[in-house]
Amino acid sequence: MSNRCSDEGKIIYQLNEIFKQMSPKFERCTGISQSRLDLLHKLFEVDETSQSALQKEVNIDSAAVTRHLKQLEGKGMVARRKNPNDNRFTFVSLTEEGRERIVSYRLEKEQFITKVLKDFSEEEQTSLSNMLTRIQKNVKDIQY
Amino acid sequence: MSNRCSDEGKIIYQLNEIFKQMSPKFERCTGISQSRLDLLHKLFEVDETSQSALQKEVNIDSAAVTRHLKQLEGKGMVARRKNPNDNRFTFVSLTEEGRERIVSYRLEKEQFITKVLKDFSEEEQTSLSNMLTRIQKNVKDIQY
DNA sequence: AGTCAACTATTGACCCGTCAATTGATTTAA
DNA sequence: TTAAATCAATTGACGGGTCAATAGTTGACT
């Protein structure tokens, strides 16, 4: 249950470090931030969604979603329009240009991922993934 | 080397999710952010250091370090003074109050960690840690 | 009808990180 | 000894996230 202090925080520490080191490299390699690519990915699969549905999928604050989508709209990658049947909702979809550009993003991302998982066998990957899933569950179970 | 798409991005995704979900809970449980606790930890071990040396250890930008330390100074947890032999450097140290309070922070942190690693055996923990180390190395090797 | 509650989206204030430019102190070299 | 280079720390501008408050729309209930 409890083990020696030197090791105790190490995994948490490593998780943070990996995140901090990986995020900026991801952005430089792919040319887009992970959050934005996530948004585009979801849109890629869905054709058109409400903003709130999108927000629930990517799991970032709706304020951030609004700002991202506005910028992506400014760059001509997504289109937004109000739901005519319910003006509270705004529908979001990829533009043609967005749809084209996301393909190259995906490519860059795949290359990035293979670099990150270099020398990991299939078994190791699934083993790692399973452990991460368990950690995720533990984190979720922490009340407060 | 390359495997099916559904699994490809999953680990990266999980790492991000864990980080995003864990950070705010950590802060609520312990009452302090991870970065700040890191800073205090280093100071706890070292008695007095220069700010730049501290910055190198915690691995966050020196601008952020300055701002953190100023706030911690405002709360009476750390003390700062210029190095009399070289006025470029500022020395940082824990105050008595800071030294007291960090003990409880450590306690909260330990409890948090055991929750995160619930149901993980020693072997699993070292196995996980080793894999994370390898990933960290892979990330570091990504040029650009 | 009219009011009230619920819901989406947006905005503002804030935290935390980065990079780039600046300030002040010291060292190096001419 | 003075000028240039270097270095630590700070500051400002910005990106991206959160929460809280607000605006606008819709639905339900009296």
mmCIF file of N, CA, C and O in Angstrom, chain A residues 15 18-19 22-23 26 34-35 37-39 41-42 45 54-60 109 112-113 116-117 128-129 132-133 136 140, chain B residues 5-22 135:
data_model
loop_
_atom_site.group_PDB
_atom_site.id
_atom_site.type_symbol
_atom_site.label_atom_id
_atom_site.label_comp_id
_atom_site.label_asym_id
_atom_site.label_seq_id
_atom_site.Cartn_x
_atom_site.Cartn_y
_atom_site.Cartn_z
ATOM 1 N N LEU A 15 4.523 12.147 -14.986
ATOM 2 C CA LEU A 15 3.371 12.479 -15.812
ATOM 3 C C LEU A 15 3.350 13.974 -16.121
ATOM 4 O O LEU A 15 3.111 14.389 -17.258
ATOM 5 N N ILE A 18 6.260 14.844 -18.582
ATOM 6 C CA ILE A 18 5.971 14.422 -19.949
ATOM 7 C C ILE A 18 4.998 15.381 -20.597
ATOM 8 O O ILE A 18 5.188 15.815 -21.732
ATOM 9 N N PHE A 19 3.988 15.732 -19.854
ATOM 10 C CA PHE A 19 3.012 16.655 -20.423
ATOM 11 C C PHE A 19 3.665 17.981 -20.791
ATOM 12 O O PHE A 19 3.483 18.502 -21.891
ATOM 13 N N MET A 22 6.014 17.476 -23.740
ATOM 14 C CA MET A 22 5.418 16.995 -24.975
ATOM 15 C C MET A 22 4.562 18.075 -25.655
ATOM 16 O O MET A 22 4.607 18.224 -26.873
ATOM 17 N N SER A 23 3.811 18.810 -24.875
ATOM 18 C CA SER A 23 2.876 19.766 -25.466
ATOM 19 C C SER A 23 3.534 20.749 -26.432
ATOM 20 O O SER A 23 3.089 20.875 -27.574
ATOM 21 N N PHE A 26 4.729 18.966 -29.539
ATOM 22 C CA PHE A 26 3.599 18.589 -30.384
ATOM 23 C C PHE A 26 3.177 19.766 -31.239
ATOM 24 O O PHE A 26 2.995 19.648 -32.454
ATOM 25 N N GLN A 34 -2.821 20.907 -29.370
ATOM 26 C CA GLN A 34 -3.560 19.659 -29.206
ATOM 27 C C GLN A 34 -5.054 19.918 -29.033
ATOM 28 O O GLN A 34 -5.882 19.200 -29.589
ATOM 29 N N SER A 35 -5.373 20.945 -28.269
ATOM 30 C CA SER A 35 -6.789 21.226 -28.040
ATOM 31 C C SER A 35 -7.489 21.543 -29.349
ATOM 32 O O SER A 35 -8.573 21.042 -29.631
ATOM 33 N N LEU A 37 -6.568 20.759 -32.370
ATOM 34 C CA LEU A 37 -6.637 19.585 -33.233
ATOM 35 C C LEU A 37 -7.732 18.646 -32.751
ATOM 36 O O LEU A 37 -8.454 18.044 -33.550
ATOM 37 N N ASP A 38 -7.871 18.547 -31.457
ATOM 38 C CA ASP A 38 -8.962 17.749 -30.898
ATOM 39 C C ASP A 38 -10.306 18.248 -31.410
ATOM 40 O O ASP A 38 -11.148 17.463 -31.861
ATOM 41 N N LEU A 39 -10.491 19.544 -31.322
ATOM 42 C CA LEU A 39 -11.743 20.125 -31.806
ATOM 43 C C LEU A 39 -11.955 19.770 -33.276
ATOM 44 O O LEU A 39 -13.035 19.303 -33.670
ATOM 45 N N HIS A 41 -10.686 17.361 -34.997
ATOM 46 C CA HIS A 41 -10.908 15.923 -35.130
ATOM 47 C C HIS A 41 -12.376 15.577 -34.923
ATOM 48 O O HIS A 41 -12.985 14.855 -35.700
ATOM 49 N N LYS A 42 -12.916 16.088 -33.851
ATOM 50 C CA LYS A 42 -14.311 15.786 -33.552
ATOM 51 C C LYS A 42 -15.197 16.284 -34.683
ATOM 52 O O LYS A 42 -16.126 15.596 -35.116
ATOM 53 N N GLU A 45 -15.279 14.087 -37.791
ATOM 54 C CA GLU A 45 -16.101 12.870 -37.762
ATOM 55 C C GLU A 45 -17.591 13.172 -37.846
ATOM 56 O O GLU A 45 -18.379 12.313 -38.230
ATOM 57 N N LEU A 54 -19.949 19.618 -28.717
ATOM 58 C CA LEU A 54 -18.516 19.579 -28.979
ATOM 59 C C LEU A 54 -17.733 19.781 -27.696
ATOM 60 O O LEU A 54 -16.776 19.062 -27.399
ATOM 61 N N GLN A 55 -18.160 20.736 -26.929
ATOM 62 C CA GLN A 55 -17.466 21.045 -25.677
ATOM 63 C C GLN A 55 -17.421 19.833 -24.762
ATOM 64 O O GLN A 55 -16.411 19.544 -24.142
ATOM 65 N N LYS A 56 -18.539 19.109 -24.704
ATOM 66 C CA LYS A 56 -18.555 17.956 -23.820
ATOM 67 C C LYS A 56 -17.569 16.900 -24.283
ATOM 68 O O LYS A 56 -16.980 16.173 -23.481
ATOM 69 N N GLU A 57 -17.387 16.808 -25.577
ATOM 70 C CA GLU A 57 -16.485 15.782 -26.086
ATOM 71 C C GLU A 57 -15.020 16.090 -25.823
ATOM 72 O O GLU A 57 -14.245 15.208 -25.487
ATOM 73 N N VAL A 58 -14.639 17.339 -26.022
ATOM 74 C CA VAL A 58 -13.223 17.650 -25.881
ATOM 75 C C VAL A 58 -12.838 17.933 -24.447
ATOM 76 O O VAL A 58 -11.666 17.954 -24.109
ATOM 77 N N ASN A 59 -13.853 18.173 -23.626
ATOM 78 C CA ASN A 59 -13.558 18.260 -22.199
ATOM 79 C C ASN A 59 -12.720 19.471 -21.813
ATOM 80 O O ASN A 59 -11.871 19.386 -20.948
ATOM 81 N N ILE A 60 -12.959 20.575 -22.485
ATOM 82 C CA ILE A 60 -12.391 21.826 -22.004
ATOM 83 C C ILE A 60 -13.534 22.802 -21.824
ATOM 84 O O ILE A 60 -14.626 22.609 -22.345
ATOM 85 N N LYS A 109 0.575 14.382 -36.857
ATOM 86 C CA LYS A 109 0.305 13.851 -35.534
ATOM 87 C C LYS A 109 0.713 12.383 -35.446
ATOM 88 O O LYS A 109 1.313 11.955 -34.458
ATOM 89 N N PHE A 112 4.314 12.109 -35.119
ATOM 90 C CA PHE A 112 4.707 12.503 -33.774
ATOM 91 C C PHE A 112 4.497 11.358 -32.797
ATOM 92 O O PHE A 112 5.368 11.033 -31.987
ATOM 93 N N ILE A 113 3.351 10.733 -32.909
ATOM 94 C CA ILE A 113 3.028 9.659 -31.974
ATOM 95 C C ILE A 113 3.986 8.481 -32.114
ATOM 96 O O ILE A 113 4.429 7.904 -31.119
ATOM 97 N N VAL A 116 7.000 9.293 -30.251
ATOM 98 C CA VAL A 116 6.830 9.231 -28.797
ATOM 99 C C VAL A 116 6.832 7.782 -28.318
ATOM 100 O O VAL A 116 7.362 7.465 -27.257
ATOM 101 N N LEU A 117 6.261 6.911 -29.112
ATOM 102 C CA LEU A 117 6.147 5.506 -28.694
ATOM 103 C C LEU A 117 7.213 4.624 -29.334
ATOM 104 O O LEU A 117 7.035 3.406 -29.439
ATOM 105 N N LEU A 128 0.680 -0.316 -20.937
ATOM 106 C CA LEU A 128 0.760 1.073 -20.481
ATOM 107 C C LEU A 128 -0.617 1.730 -20.500
ATOM 108 O O LEU A 128 -1.035 2.367 -19.524
ATOM 109 N N SER A 129 -1.293 1.513 -21.599
ATOM 110 C CA SER A 129 -2.611 2.129 -21.730
ATOM 111 C C SER A 129 -3.554 1.654 -20.631
ATOM 112 O O SER A 129 -4.320 2.441 -20.056
ATOM 113 N N LEU A 132 -2.706 3.399 -17.456
ATOM 114 C CA LEU A 132 -3.147 4.789 -17.481
ATOM 115 C C LEU A 132 -4.662 4.883 -17.263
ATOM 116 O O LEU A 132 -5.152 5.779 -16.582
ATOM 117 N N THR A 133 -5.361 3.921 -17.833
ATOM 118 C CA THR A 133 -6.804 3.903 -17.620
ATOM 119 C C THR A 133 -7.128 3.748 -16.145
ATOM 120 O O THR A 133 -8.011 4.427 -15.605
ATOM 121 N N GLN A 136 -6.453 6.924 -14.390
ATOM 122 C CA GLN A 136 -7.513 7.879 -14.699
ATOM 123 C C GLN A 136 -8.741 7.628 -13.818
ATOM 124 O O GLN A 136 -9.366 8.554 -13.317
ATOM 125 N N LYS A 140 -10.369 10.047 -11.032
ATOM 126 C CA LYS A 140 -11.775 10.430 -11.081
ATOM 127 C C LYS A 140 -12.462 10.161 -9.740
ATOM 128 O O LYS A 140 -13.345 10.894 -9.310
ATOM 129 N N CYS B 5 -4.965 2.642 -36.056
ATOM 130 C CA CYS B 5 -5.210 4.049 -35.752
ATOM 131 C C CYS B 5 -5.968 4.256 -34.445
ATOM 132 O O CYS B 5 -5.699 5.187 -33.698
ATOM 133 N N SER B 6 -6.919 3.401 -34.168
ATOM 134 C CA SER B 6 -7.737 3.597 -32.987
ATOM 135 C C SER B 6 -6.876 3.666 -31.728
ATOM 136 O O SER B 6 -7.158 4.417 -30.813
ATOM 137 N N ASP B 7 -5.822 2.869 -31.737
ATOM 138 C CA ASP B 7 -4.984 2.809 -30.550
ATOM 139 C C ASP B 7 -3.851 3.828 -30.588
ATOM 140 O O ASP B 7 -3.286 4.165 -29.560
ATOM 141 N N GLU B 8 -3.580 4.303 -31.776
ATOM 142 C CA GLU B 8 -2.350 5.082 -31.943
ATOM 143 C C GLU B 8 -2.272 6.289 -31.029
ATOM 144 O O GLU B 8 -1.305 6.475 -30.309
ATOM 145 N N GLY B 9 -3.291 7.087 -31.064
ATOM 146 C CA GLY B 9 -3.204 8.309 -30.291
ATOM 147 C C GLY B 9 -3.657 8.154 -28.864
ATOM 148 O O GLY B 9 -3.579 9.093 -28.089
ATOM 149 N N LYS B 10 -4.086 6.964 -28.506
ATOM 150 C CA LYS B 10 -4.754 6.813 -27.227
ATOM 151 C C LYS B 10 -3.855 7.169 -26.046
ATOM 152 O O LYS B 10 -4.298 7.838 -25.112
ATOM 153 N N ILE B 11 -2.636 6.722 -26.101
ATOM 154 C CA ILE B 11 -1.754 6.935 -24.954
ATOM 155 C C ILE B 11 -1.481 8.423 -24.763
ATOM 156 O O ILE B 11 -1.558 8.943 -23.640
ATOM 157 N N ILE B 12 -1.182 9.094 -25.848
ATOM 158 C CA ILE B 12 -0.995 10.541 -25.765
ATOM 159 C C ILE B 12 -2.242 11.191 -25.180
ATOM 160 O O ILE B 12 -2.164 12.051 -24.291
ATOM 161 N N TYR B 13 -3.349 10.766 -25.714
ATOM 162 C CA TYR B 13 -4.614 11.308 -25.241
ATOM 163 C C TYR B 13 -4.785 11.073 -23.752
ATOM 164 O O TYR B 13 -5.159 11.980 -22.990
ATOM 165 N N GLN B 14 -4.498 9.861 -23.339
ATOM 166 C CA GLN B 14 -4.654 9.545 -21.913
ATOM 167 C C GLN B 14 -3.723 10.379 -21.049
ATOM 168 O O GLN B 14 -4.119 10.851 -19.976
ATOM 169 N N LEU B 15 -2.508 10.529 -21.506
ATOM 170 C CA LEU B 15 -1.556 11.325 -20.736
ATOM 171 C C LEU B 15 -2.090 12.741 -20.545
ATOM 172 O O LEU B 15 -2.041 13.301 -19.447
ATOM 173 N N ASN B 16 -2.621 13.287 -21.610
ATOM 174 C CA ASN B 16 -3.173 14.631 -21.494
ATOM 175 C C ASN B 16 -4.366 14.671 -20.551
ATOM 176 O O ASN B 16 -4.471 15.560 -19.706
ATOM 177 N N GLU B 17 -5.249 13.724 -20.707
ATOM 178 C CA GLU B 17 -6.436 13.712 -19.873
ATOM 179 C C GLU B 17 -6.066 13.597 -18.403
ATOM 180 O O GLU B 17 -6.601 14.299 -17.551
ATOM 181 N N ILE B 18 -5.151 12.680 -18.120
ATOM 182 C CA ILE B 18 -4.746 12.503 -16.735
ATOM 183 C C ILE B 18 -4.201 13.798 -16.170
ATOM 184 O O ILE B 18 -4.560 14.219 -15.066
ATOM 185 N N PHE B 19 -3.364 14.427 -16.952
ATOM 186 C CA PHE B 19 -2.806 15.684 -16.468
ATOM 187 C C PHE B 19 -3.905 16.710 -16.202
ATOM 188 O O PHE B 19 -3.943 17.342 -15.146
ATOM 189 N N LYS B 20 -4.803 16.836 -17.170
ATOM 190 C CA LYS B 20 -5.840 17.857 -17.030
ATOM 191 C C LYS B 20 -6.763 17.576 -15.855
ATOM 192 O O LYS B 20 -7.240 18.478 -15.180
ATOM 193 N N GLN B 21 -7.014 16.289 -15.606
ATOM 194 C CA GLN B 21 -7.931 15.967 -14.516
ATOM 195 C C GLN B 21 -7.231 15.977 -13.161
ATOM 196 O O GLN B 21 -7.831 16.270 -12.134
ATOM 197 N N MET B 22 -5.947 15.643 -13.200
ATOM 198 C CA MET B 22 -5.246 15.504 -11.936
ATOM 199 C C MET B 22 -4.862 16.860 -11.355
ATOM 200 O O MET B 22 -4.990 17.078 -10.147
ATOM 201 N N ILE B 135 9.348 6.991 -22.420
ATOM 202 C CA ILE B 135 8.602 7.969 -23.207
ATOM 203 C C ILE B 135 9.233 9.346 -23.093
ATOM 204 O O ILE B 135 9.391 10.068 -24.077
#
